[in-house]
Short mmCIF file of C-alpha atoms in Angstrom, two decimals:
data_model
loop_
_atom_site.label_atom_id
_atom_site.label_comp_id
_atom_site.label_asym_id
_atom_site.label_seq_id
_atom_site.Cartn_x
_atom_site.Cartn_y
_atom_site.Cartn_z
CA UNK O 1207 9.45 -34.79 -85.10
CA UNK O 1208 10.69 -35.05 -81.52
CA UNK O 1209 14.18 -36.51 -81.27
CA UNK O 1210 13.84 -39.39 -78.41
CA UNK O 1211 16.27 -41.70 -78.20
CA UNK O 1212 14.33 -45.66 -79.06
CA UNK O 1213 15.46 -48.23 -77.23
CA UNK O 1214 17.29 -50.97 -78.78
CA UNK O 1215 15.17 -53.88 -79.54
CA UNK O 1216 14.74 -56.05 -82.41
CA UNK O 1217 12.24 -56.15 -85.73
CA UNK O 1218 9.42 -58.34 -85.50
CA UNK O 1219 7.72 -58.27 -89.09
CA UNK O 1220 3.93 -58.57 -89.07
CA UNK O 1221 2.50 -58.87 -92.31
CA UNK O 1222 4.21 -56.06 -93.71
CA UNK O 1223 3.81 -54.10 -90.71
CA UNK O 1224 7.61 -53.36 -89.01
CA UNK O 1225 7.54 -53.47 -85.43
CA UNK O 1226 10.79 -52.47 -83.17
CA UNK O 1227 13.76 -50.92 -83.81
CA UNK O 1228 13.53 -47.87 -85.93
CA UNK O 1229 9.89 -48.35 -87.38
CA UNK O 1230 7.61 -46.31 -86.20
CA UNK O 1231 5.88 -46.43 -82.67
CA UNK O 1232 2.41 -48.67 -84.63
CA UNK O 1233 -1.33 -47.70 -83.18
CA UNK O 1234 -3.22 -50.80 -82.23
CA UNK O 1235 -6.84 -51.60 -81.59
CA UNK O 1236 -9.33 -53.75 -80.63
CA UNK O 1237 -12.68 -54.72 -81.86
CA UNK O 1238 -15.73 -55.37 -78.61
CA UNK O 1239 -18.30 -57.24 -81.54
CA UNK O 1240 -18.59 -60.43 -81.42
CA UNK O 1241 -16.37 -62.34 -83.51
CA UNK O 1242 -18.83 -64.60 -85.14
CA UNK O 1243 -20.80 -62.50 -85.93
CA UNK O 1244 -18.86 -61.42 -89.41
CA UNK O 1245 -20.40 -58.24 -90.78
CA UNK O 1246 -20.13 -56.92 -87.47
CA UNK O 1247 -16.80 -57.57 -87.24
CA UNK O 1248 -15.94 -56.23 -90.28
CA UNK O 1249 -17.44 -53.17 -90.38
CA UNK O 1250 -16.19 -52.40 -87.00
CA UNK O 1251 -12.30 -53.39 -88.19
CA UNK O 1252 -12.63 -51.18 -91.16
CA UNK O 1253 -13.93 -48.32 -89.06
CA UNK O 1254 -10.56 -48.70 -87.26
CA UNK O 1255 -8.70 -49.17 -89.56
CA UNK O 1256 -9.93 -46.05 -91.86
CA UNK O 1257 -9.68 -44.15 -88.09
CA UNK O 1258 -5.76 -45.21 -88.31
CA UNK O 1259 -5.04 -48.65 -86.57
CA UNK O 1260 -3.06 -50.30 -87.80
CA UNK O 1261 -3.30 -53.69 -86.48
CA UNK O 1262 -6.85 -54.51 -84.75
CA UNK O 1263 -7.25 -57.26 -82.37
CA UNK O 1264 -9.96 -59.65 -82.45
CA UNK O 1265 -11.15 -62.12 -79.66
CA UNK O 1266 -11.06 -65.60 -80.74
CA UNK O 1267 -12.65 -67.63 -77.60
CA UNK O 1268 -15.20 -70.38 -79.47
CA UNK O 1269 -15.66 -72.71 -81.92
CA UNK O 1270 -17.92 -69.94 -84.17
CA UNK O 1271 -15.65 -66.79 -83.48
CA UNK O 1272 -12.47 -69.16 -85.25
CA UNK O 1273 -14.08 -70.45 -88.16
CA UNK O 1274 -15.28 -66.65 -88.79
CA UNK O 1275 -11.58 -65.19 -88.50
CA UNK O 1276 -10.76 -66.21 -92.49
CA UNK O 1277 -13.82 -65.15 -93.61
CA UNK O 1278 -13.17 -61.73 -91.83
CA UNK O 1279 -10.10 -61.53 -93.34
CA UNK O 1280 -10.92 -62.26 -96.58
CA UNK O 1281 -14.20 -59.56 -96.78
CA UNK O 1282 -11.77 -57.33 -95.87
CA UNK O 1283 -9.11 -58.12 -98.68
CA UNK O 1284 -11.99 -57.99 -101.22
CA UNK O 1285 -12.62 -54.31 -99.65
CA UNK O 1286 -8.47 -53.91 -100.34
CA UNK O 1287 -8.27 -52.96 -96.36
CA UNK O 1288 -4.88 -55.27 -95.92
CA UNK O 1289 -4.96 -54.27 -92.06
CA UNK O 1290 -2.86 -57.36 -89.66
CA UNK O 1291 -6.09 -58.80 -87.61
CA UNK O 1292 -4.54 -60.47 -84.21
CA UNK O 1293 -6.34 -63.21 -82.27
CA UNK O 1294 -6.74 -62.61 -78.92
CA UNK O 1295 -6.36 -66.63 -77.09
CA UNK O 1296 -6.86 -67.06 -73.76
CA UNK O 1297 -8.14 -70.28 -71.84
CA UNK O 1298 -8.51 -72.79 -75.04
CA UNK O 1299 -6.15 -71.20 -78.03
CA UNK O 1300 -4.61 -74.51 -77.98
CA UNK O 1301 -7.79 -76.06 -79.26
CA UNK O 1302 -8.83 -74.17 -81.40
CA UNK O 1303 -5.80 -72.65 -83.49
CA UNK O 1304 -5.07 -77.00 -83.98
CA UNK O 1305 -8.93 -77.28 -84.77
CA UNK O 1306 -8.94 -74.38 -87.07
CA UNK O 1307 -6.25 -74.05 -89.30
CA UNK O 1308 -7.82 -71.75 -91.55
CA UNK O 1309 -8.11 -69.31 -88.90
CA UNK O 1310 -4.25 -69.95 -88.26
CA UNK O 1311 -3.13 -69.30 -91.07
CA UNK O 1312 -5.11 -66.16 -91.67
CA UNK O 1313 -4.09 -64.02 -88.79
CA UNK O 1314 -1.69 -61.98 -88.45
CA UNK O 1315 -0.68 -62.42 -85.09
CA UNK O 1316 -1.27 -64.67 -81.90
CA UNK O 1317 -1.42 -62.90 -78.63
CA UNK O 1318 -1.03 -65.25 -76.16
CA UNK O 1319 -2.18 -64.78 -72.37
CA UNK O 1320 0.64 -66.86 -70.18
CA UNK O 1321 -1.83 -66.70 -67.45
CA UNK O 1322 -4.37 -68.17 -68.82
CA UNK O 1323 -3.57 -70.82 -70.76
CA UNK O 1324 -1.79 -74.13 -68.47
CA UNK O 1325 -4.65 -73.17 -65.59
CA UNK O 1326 -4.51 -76.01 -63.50
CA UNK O 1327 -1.84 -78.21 -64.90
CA UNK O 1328 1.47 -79.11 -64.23
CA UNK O 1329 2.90 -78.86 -67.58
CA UNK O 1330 3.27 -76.31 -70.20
CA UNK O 1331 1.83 -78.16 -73.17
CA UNK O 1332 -0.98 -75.88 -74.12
CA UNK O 1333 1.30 -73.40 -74.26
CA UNK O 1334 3.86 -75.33 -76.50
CA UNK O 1335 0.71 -76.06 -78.25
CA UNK O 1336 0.10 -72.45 -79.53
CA UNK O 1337 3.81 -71.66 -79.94
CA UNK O 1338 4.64 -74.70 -82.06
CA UNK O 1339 1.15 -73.42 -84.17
CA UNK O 1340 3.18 -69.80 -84.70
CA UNK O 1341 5.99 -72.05 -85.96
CA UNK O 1342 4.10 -73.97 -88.11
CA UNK O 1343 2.52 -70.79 -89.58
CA UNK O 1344 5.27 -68.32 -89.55
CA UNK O 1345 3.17 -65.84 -87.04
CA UNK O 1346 4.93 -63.88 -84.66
CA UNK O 1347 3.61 -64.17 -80.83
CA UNK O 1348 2.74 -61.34 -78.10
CA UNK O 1349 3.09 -63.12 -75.42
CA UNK O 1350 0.54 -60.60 -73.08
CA UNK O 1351 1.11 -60.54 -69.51
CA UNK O 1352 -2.02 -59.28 -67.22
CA UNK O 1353 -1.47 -58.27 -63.38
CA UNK O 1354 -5.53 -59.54 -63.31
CA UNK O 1355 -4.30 -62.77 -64.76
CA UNK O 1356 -0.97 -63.31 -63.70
CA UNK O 1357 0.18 -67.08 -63.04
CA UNK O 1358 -0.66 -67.47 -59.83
CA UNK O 1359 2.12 -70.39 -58.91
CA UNK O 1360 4.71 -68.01 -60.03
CA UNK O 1361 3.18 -65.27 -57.66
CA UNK O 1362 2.86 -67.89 -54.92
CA UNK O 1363 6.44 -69.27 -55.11
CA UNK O 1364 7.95 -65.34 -55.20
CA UNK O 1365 5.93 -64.18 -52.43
CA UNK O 1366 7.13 -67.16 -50.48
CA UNK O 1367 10.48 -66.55 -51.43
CA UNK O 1368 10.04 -62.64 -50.66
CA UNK O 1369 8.58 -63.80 -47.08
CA UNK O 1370 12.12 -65.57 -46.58
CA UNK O 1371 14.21 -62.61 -47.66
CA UNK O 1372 16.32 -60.71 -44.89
CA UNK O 1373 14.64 -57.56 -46.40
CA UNK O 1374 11.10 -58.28 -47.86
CA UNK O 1375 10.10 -56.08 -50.36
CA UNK O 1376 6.01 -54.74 -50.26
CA UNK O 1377 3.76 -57.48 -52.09
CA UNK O 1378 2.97 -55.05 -54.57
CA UNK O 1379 6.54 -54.90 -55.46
CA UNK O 1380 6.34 -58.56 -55.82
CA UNK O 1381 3.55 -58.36 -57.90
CA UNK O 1382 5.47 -56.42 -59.86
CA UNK O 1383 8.81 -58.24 -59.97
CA UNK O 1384 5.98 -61.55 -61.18
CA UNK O 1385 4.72 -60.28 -64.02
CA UNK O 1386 8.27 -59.05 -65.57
CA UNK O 1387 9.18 -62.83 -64.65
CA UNK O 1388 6.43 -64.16 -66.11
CA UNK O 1389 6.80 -62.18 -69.33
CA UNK O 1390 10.31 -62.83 -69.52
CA UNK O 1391 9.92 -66.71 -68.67
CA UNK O 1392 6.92 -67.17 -71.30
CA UNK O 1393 9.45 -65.44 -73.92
CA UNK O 1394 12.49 -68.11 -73.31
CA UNK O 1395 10.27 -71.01 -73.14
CA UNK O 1396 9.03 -69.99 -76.30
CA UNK O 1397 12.40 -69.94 -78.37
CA UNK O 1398 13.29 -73.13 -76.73
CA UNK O 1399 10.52 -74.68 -78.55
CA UNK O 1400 11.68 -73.25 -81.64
CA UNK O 1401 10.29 -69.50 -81.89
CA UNK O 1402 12.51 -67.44 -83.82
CA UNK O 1403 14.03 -64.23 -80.88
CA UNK O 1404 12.58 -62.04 -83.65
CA UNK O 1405 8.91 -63.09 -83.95
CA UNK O 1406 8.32 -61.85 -80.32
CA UNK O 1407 6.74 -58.95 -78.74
CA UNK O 1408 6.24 -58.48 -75.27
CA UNK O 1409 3.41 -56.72 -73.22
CA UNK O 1410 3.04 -56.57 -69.35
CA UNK O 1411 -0.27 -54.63 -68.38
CA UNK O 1412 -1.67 -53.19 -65.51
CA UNK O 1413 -4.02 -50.44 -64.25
CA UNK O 1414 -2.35 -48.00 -62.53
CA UNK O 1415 -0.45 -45.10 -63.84
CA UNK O 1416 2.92 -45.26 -61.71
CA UNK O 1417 3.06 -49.49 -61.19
CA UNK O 1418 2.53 -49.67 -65.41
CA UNK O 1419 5.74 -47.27 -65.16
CA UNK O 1420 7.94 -49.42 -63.17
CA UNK O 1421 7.07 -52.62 -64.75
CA UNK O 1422 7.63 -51.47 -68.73
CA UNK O 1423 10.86 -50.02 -67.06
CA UNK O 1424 11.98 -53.19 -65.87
CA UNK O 1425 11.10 -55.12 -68.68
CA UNK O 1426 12.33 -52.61 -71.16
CA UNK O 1427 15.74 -52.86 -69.08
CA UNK O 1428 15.96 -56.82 -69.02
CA UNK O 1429 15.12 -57.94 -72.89
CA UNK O 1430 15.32 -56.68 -76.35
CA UNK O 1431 11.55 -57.62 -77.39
CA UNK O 1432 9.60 -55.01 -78.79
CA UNK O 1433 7.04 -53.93 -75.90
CA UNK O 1434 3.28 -53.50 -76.91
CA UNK O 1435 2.25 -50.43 -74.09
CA UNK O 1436 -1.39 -50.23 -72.65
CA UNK O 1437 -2.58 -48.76 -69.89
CA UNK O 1438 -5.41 -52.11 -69.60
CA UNK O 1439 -9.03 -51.55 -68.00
CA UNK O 1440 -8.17 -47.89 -68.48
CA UNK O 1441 -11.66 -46.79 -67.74
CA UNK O 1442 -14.35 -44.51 -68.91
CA UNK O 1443 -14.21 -40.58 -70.32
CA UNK O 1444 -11.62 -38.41 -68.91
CA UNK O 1445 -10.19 -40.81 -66.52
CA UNK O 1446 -9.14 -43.30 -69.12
CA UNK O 1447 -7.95 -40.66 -71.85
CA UNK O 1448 -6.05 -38.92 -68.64
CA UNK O 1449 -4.55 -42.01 -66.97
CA UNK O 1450 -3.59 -43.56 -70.57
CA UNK O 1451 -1.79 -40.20 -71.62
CA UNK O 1452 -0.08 -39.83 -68.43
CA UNK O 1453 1.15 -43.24 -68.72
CA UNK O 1454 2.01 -43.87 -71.73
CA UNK O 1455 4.25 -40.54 -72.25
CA UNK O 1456 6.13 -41.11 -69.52
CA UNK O 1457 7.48 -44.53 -70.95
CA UNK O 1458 7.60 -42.85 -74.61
CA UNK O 1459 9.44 -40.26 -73.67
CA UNK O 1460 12.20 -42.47 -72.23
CA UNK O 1461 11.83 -44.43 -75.61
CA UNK O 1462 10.26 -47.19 -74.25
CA UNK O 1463 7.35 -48.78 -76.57
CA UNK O 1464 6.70 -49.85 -80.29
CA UNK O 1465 3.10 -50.10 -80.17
CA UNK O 1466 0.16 -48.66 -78.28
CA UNK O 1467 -3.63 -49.33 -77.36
CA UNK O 1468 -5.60 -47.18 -75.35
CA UNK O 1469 -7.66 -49.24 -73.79
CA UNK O 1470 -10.48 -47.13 -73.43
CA UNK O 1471 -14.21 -48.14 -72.13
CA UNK O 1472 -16.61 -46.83 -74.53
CA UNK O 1473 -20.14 -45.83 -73.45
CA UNK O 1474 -23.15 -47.99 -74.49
CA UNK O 1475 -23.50 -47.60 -78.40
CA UNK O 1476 -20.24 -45.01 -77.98
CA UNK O 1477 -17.80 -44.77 -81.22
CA UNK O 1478 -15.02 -47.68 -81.05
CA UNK O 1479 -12.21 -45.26 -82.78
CA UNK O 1480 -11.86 -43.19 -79.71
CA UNK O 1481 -9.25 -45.57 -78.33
CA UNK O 1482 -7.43 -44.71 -82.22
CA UNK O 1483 -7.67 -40.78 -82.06
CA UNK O 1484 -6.74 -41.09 -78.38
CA UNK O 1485 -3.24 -43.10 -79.39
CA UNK O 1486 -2.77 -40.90 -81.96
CA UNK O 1487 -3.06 -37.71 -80.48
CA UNK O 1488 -0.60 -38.76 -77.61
CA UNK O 1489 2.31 -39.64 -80.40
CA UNK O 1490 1.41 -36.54 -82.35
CA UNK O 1491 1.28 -33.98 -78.90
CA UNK O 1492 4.82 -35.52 -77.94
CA UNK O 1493 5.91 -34.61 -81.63
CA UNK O 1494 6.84 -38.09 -82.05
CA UNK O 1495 4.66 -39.29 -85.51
CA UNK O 1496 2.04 -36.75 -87.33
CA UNK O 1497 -1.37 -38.43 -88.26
CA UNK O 1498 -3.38 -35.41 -88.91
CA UNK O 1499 -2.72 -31.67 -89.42
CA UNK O 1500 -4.15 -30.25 -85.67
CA UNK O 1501 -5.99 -26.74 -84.31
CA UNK O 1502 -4.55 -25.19 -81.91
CA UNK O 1503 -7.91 -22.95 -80.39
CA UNK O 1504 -8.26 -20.99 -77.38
CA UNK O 1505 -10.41 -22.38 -74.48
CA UNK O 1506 -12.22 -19.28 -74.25
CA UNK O 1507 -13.16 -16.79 -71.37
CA UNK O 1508 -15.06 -13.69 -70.59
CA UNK O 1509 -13.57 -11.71 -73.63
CA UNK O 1510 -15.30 -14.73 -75.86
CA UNK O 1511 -18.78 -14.72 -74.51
CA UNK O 1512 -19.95 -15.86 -78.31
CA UNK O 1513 -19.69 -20.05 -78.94
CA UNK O 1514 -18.75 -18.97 -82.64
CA UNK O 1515 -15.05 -19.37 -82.42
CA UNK O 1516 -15.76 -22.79 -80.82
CA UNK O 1517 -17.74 -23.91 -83.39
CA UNK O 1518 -15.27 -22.84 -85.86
CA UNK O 1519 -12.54 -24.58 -84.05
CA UNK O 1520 -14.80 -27.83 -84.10
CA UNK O 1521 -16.09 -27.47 -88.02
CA UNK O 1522 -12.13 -27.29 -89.01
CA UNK O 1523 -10.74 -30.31 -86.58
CA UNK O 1524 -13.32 -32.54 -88.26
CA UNK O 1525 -13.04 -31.18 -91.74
CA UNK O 1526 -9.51 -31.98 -91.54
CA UNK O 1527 -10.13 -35.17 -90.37
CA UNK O 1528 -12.41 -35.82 -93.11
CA UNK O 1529 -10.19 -34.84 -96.03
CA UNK O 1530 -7.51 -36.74 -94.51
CA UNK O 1531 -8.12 -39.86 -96.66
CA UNK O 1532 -7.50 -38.25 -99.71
CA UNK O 1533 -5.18 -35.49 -98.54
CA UNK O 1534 -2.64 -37.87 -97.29
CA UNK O 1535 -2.51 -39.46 -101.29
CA UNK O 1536 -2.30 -36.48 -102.73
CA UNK O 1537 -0.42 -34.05 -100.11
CA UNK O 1538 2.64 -36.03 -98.05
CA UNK O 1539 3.76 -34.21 -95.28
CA UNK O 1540 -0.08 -32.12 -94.90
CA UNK O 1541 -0.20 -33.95 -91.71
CA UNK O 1542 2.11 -31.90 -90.05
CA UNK O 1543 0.52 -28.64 -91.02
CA UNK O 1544 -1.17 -26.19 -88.20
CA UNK O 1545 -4.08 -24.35 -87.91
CA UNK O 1546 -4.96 -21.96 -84.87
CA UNK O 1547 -8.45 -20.63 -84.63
CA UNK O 1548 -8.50 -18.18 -82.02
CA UNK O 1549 -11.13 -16.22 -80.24
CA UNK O 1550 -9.83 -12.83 -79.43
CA UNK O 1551 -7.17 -10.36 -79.72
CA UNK O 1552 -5.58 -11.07 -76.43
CA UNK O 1553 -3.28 -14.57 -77.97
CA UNK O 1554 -5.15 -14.80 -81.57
CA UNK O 1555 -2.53 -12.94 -83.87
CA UNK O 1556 0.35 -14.23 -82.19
CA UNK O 1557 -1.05 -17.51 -82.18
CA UNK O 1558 -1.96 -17.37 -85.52
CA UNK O 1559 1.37 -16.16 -86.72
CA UNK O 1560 2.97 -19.25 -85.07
CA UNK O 1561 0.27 -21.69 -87.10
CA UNK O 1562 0.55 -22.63 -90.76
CA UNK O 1563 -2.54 -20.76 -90.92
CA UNK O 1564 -4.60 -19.51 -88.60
CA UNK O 1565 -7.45 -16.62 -87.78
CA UNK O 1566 -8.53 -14.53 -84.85
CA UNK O 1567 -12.07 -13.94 -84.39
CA UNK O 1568 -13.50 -10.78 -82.97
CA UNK O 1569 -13.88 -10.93 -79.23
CA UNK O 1570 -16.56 -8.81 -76.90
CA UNK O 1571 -16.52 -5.92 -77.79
CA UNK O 1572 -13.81 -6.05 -81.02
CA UNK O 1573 -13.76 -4.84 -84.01
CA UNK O 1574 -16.00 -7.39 -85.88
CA UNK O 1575 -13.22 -8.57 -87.82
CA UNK O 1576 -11.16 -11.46 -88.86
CA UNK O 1577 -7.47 -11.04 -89.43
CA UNK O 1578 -6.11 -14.22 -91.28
CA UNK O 1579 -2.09 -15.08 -91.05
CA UNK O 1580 -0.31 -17.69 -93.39
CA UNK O 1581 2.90 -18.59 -92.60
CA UNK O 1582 3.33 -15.76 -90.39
CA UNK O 1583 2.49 -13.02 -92.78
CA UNK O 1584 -1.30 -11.11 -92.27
CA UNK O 1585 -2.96 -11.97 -95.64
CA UNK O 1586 -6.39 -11.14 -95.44
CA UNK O 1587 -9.01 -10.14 -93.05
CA UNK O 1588 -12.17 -12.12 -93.40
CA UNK O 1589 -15.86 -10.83 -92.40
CA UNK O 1590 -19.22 -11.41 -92.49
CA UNK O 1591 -21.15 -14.90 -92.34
CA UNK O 1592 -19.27 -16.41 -94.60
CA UNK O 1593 -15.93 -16.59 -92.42
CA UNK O 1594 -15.85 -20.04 -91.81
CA UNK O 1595 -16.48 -20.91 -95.36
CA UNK O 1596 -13.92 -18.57 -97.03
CA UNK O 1597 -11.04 -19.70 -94.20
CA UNK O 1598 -11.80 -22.88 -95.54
CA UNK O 1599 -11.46 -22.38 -99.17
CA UNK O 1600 -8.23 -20.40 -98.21
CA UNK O 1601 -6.98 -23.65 -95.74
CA UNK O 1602 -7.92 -25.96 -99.22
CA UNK O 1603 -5.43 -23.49 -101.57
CA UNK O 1604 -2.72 -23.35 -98.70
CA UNK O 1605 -2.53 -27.25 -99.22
CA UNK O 1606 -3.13 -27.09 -103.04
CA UNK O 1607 -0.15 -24.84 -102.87
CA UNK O 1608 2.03 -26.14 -100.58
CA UNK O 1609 2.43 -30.01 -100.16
CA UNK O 1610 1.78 -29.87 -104.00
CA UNK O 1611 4.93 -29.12 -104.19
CA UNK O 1612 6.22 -31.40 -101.71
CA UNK O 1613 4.32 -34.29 -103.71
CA UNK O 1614 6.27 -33.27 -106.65
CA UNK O 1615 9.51 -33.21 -105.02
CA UNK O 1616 8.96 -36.20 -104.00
CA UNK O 1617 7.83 -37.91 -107.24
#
């Protein structure tokens, strides 16, 4: 694993799952059913979780979606699936964690929008009103700041204050300055109510790759909260699996972050778990946790005119991901293993030779064979049409073999 340097920060405990300090950096999600609508819900949670989130967020906004948060819960202890399920409160938390104590009591987490929740009112008691429930329930709080919801009286009174300065700053450096505040603020009004310093996480969102930069680096430099990173309303395709990457490794790299979402917009009817793969692919291409043993594969070009090696490369990436279940029982430490399946002779052996194990495929005009490498060493050279078959029964002894061992060492 890559050795980056963590910032400092304290433990927040979340039923059972360690967040901050040296715990590993935790992959969130969040369900789009509708809460109240229980099977749903629960089918979508335990997609996630089997996927490999670890917490999954749930929006609790009426009456029906709170009184269906225990029964959530408990389906999915009967189904042993002991996954933290957060409530997501905006405008009337207040009301309903005090009308629903059930639903209290059963989540994990509250995840509290500043923003949104003393609209309109010169006081802070609805806010008080949801921290004083975490007290009374021992849940720890993310207190979520979101540049599309930011309190808009703090934003007013600092860009009236910028306005005054002898050097005014640009608004959108104001903007940013506000929701740090605002973060920070929400967080000490909090423990002055009574909320312990270590049942706090922080989160300050926005949209854009280089502003989410500068405000996680602010925050990160002002307060010892563990900081929840998401790149929010990151979009569609591409663009959102781009923009989240390219955000979020910046800030990991600098050890800045204890959990992650990738927000991701999902196309009509689209699979949910992208936004989990997507999170943890970006910790396990910066070397920083292993979920997953991964293919390295060629993109291909005029000396791989056949789609075979491509279709190889895809058939092993989700046979790996389907034996994951059981192989990370059974085999600690497979998820760090790698496989290259490579199209030609121009990278494949060397390739190959750097993978756990790995084959090169015959490009145009090669040699229809298949040399095979494990652990460096030319083993076997496969041919035929059973190639994809046989590297598979030799991938299945490799891990037989190996993290065997490593399970009984560990024993």
């Amino acid at each position: 694993m890559a050795q980056i340097k963590r910032r400092k920060c304290v433990v927040v405990d979340m039923s059972g799952l360690k967040i901050g300090g040296s715990h590993p950096i935790a992959v969130q999600s969040m369900t789009n059913t509708d809460t109240a609508d229980t099977t749903a819900t629960v089918n979508q949670v335990m997609a996630l979780a089997q996927a490999g989130s670890e917490a999954v967020r749930v929006t609790v906004n009426t009456d029906a979606a709170a009184a269906a948060v225990p029964k959530i819960v408990e389906t999915l202890n009967v189904f042993g699936l002991r996954v933290p399920i957060i409530g997501d409160f905006h405008y009337n938390g207040h009301l309903l964690l005090k009308k629903y104590p059930e639903c209290a009591k059963s989540l994990a987490k509250y995840r509290i929008n500043p923003g949104n929740v003393n609209i309109g009112r010169k006081t802070d008691d609805n806010y008080r009103t949801m921290i004083e429930c975490a007290i009374e329930y021992g849940k720890p709080v993310r207190i979520g700041v979101n540049w599309g919801s930011l309190d808009g009286q703090m934003l007013a009174r600092m860009m009236d204050e910028n306005a005054k300065a002898a050097e005014p700053l640009e608004a959108a450096d104001v903007m940013k300055r506000a929701i740090v505040a605002s973060a920070l603020e929400s967080a000490r009004m909090a423990e002055s109510y009574g909320l312990g310093h270590d049942r706090i996480i922080l989160s300050a969102k926005v949209s854009a790759v280089q502003d989410l930069i500068d405000v996680y680096r602010m925050l990160a430099a002002e307060c010892d909260y563990p900081l929840h990173l998401g790149l929010t309303e990151a979009g569609l395709g591409a663009k959102g699996i781009v923009a989240t990457t390219a955000a979020l490794s910046v800030l990991l790299q600098e050890g800045i972050g204890d959990t992650i979402r990738a927000s991701l917009t999902p196309l009509p009817n689209g699979d949910r778990t992208e936004e989990v793969l997507v999170s943890q692919q970006i910790l396990q291409s910066m070397g920083i946790r292993s979920f997953t043993p991964q293919v390295t594969a060629c993109p291909g070009c005029g000396r791989t005119t056949s789609t075979f090696f491509q279709e190889m490369a895809d058939q092993i990436q989700s046979y790996l991901r389907e034996q994951m279940p059981v192989w990370k029982e059974k085999h600690p430490g497979v998820e760090e293993m790698k496989v290259a399946v490579m199209g030609c002779i121009v990278n494949g052996p060397g390739e190959s030779k750097h993978a756990n194990i790995g084959i090169s495929l015959p490009g145009t005009a090669e040699e229809p064979k298949a040399p095979v490498f494990v652990d460096g060493k030319l083993v076997t050279t496969l041919k035929g049409d059973r190639i994809v078959g046989e590297f598979i029964d030799m991938m299945n002894a490799y891990v037989e073999r190996t993290y065997a061992a490593a399970e009984s060492a560990a024993s």
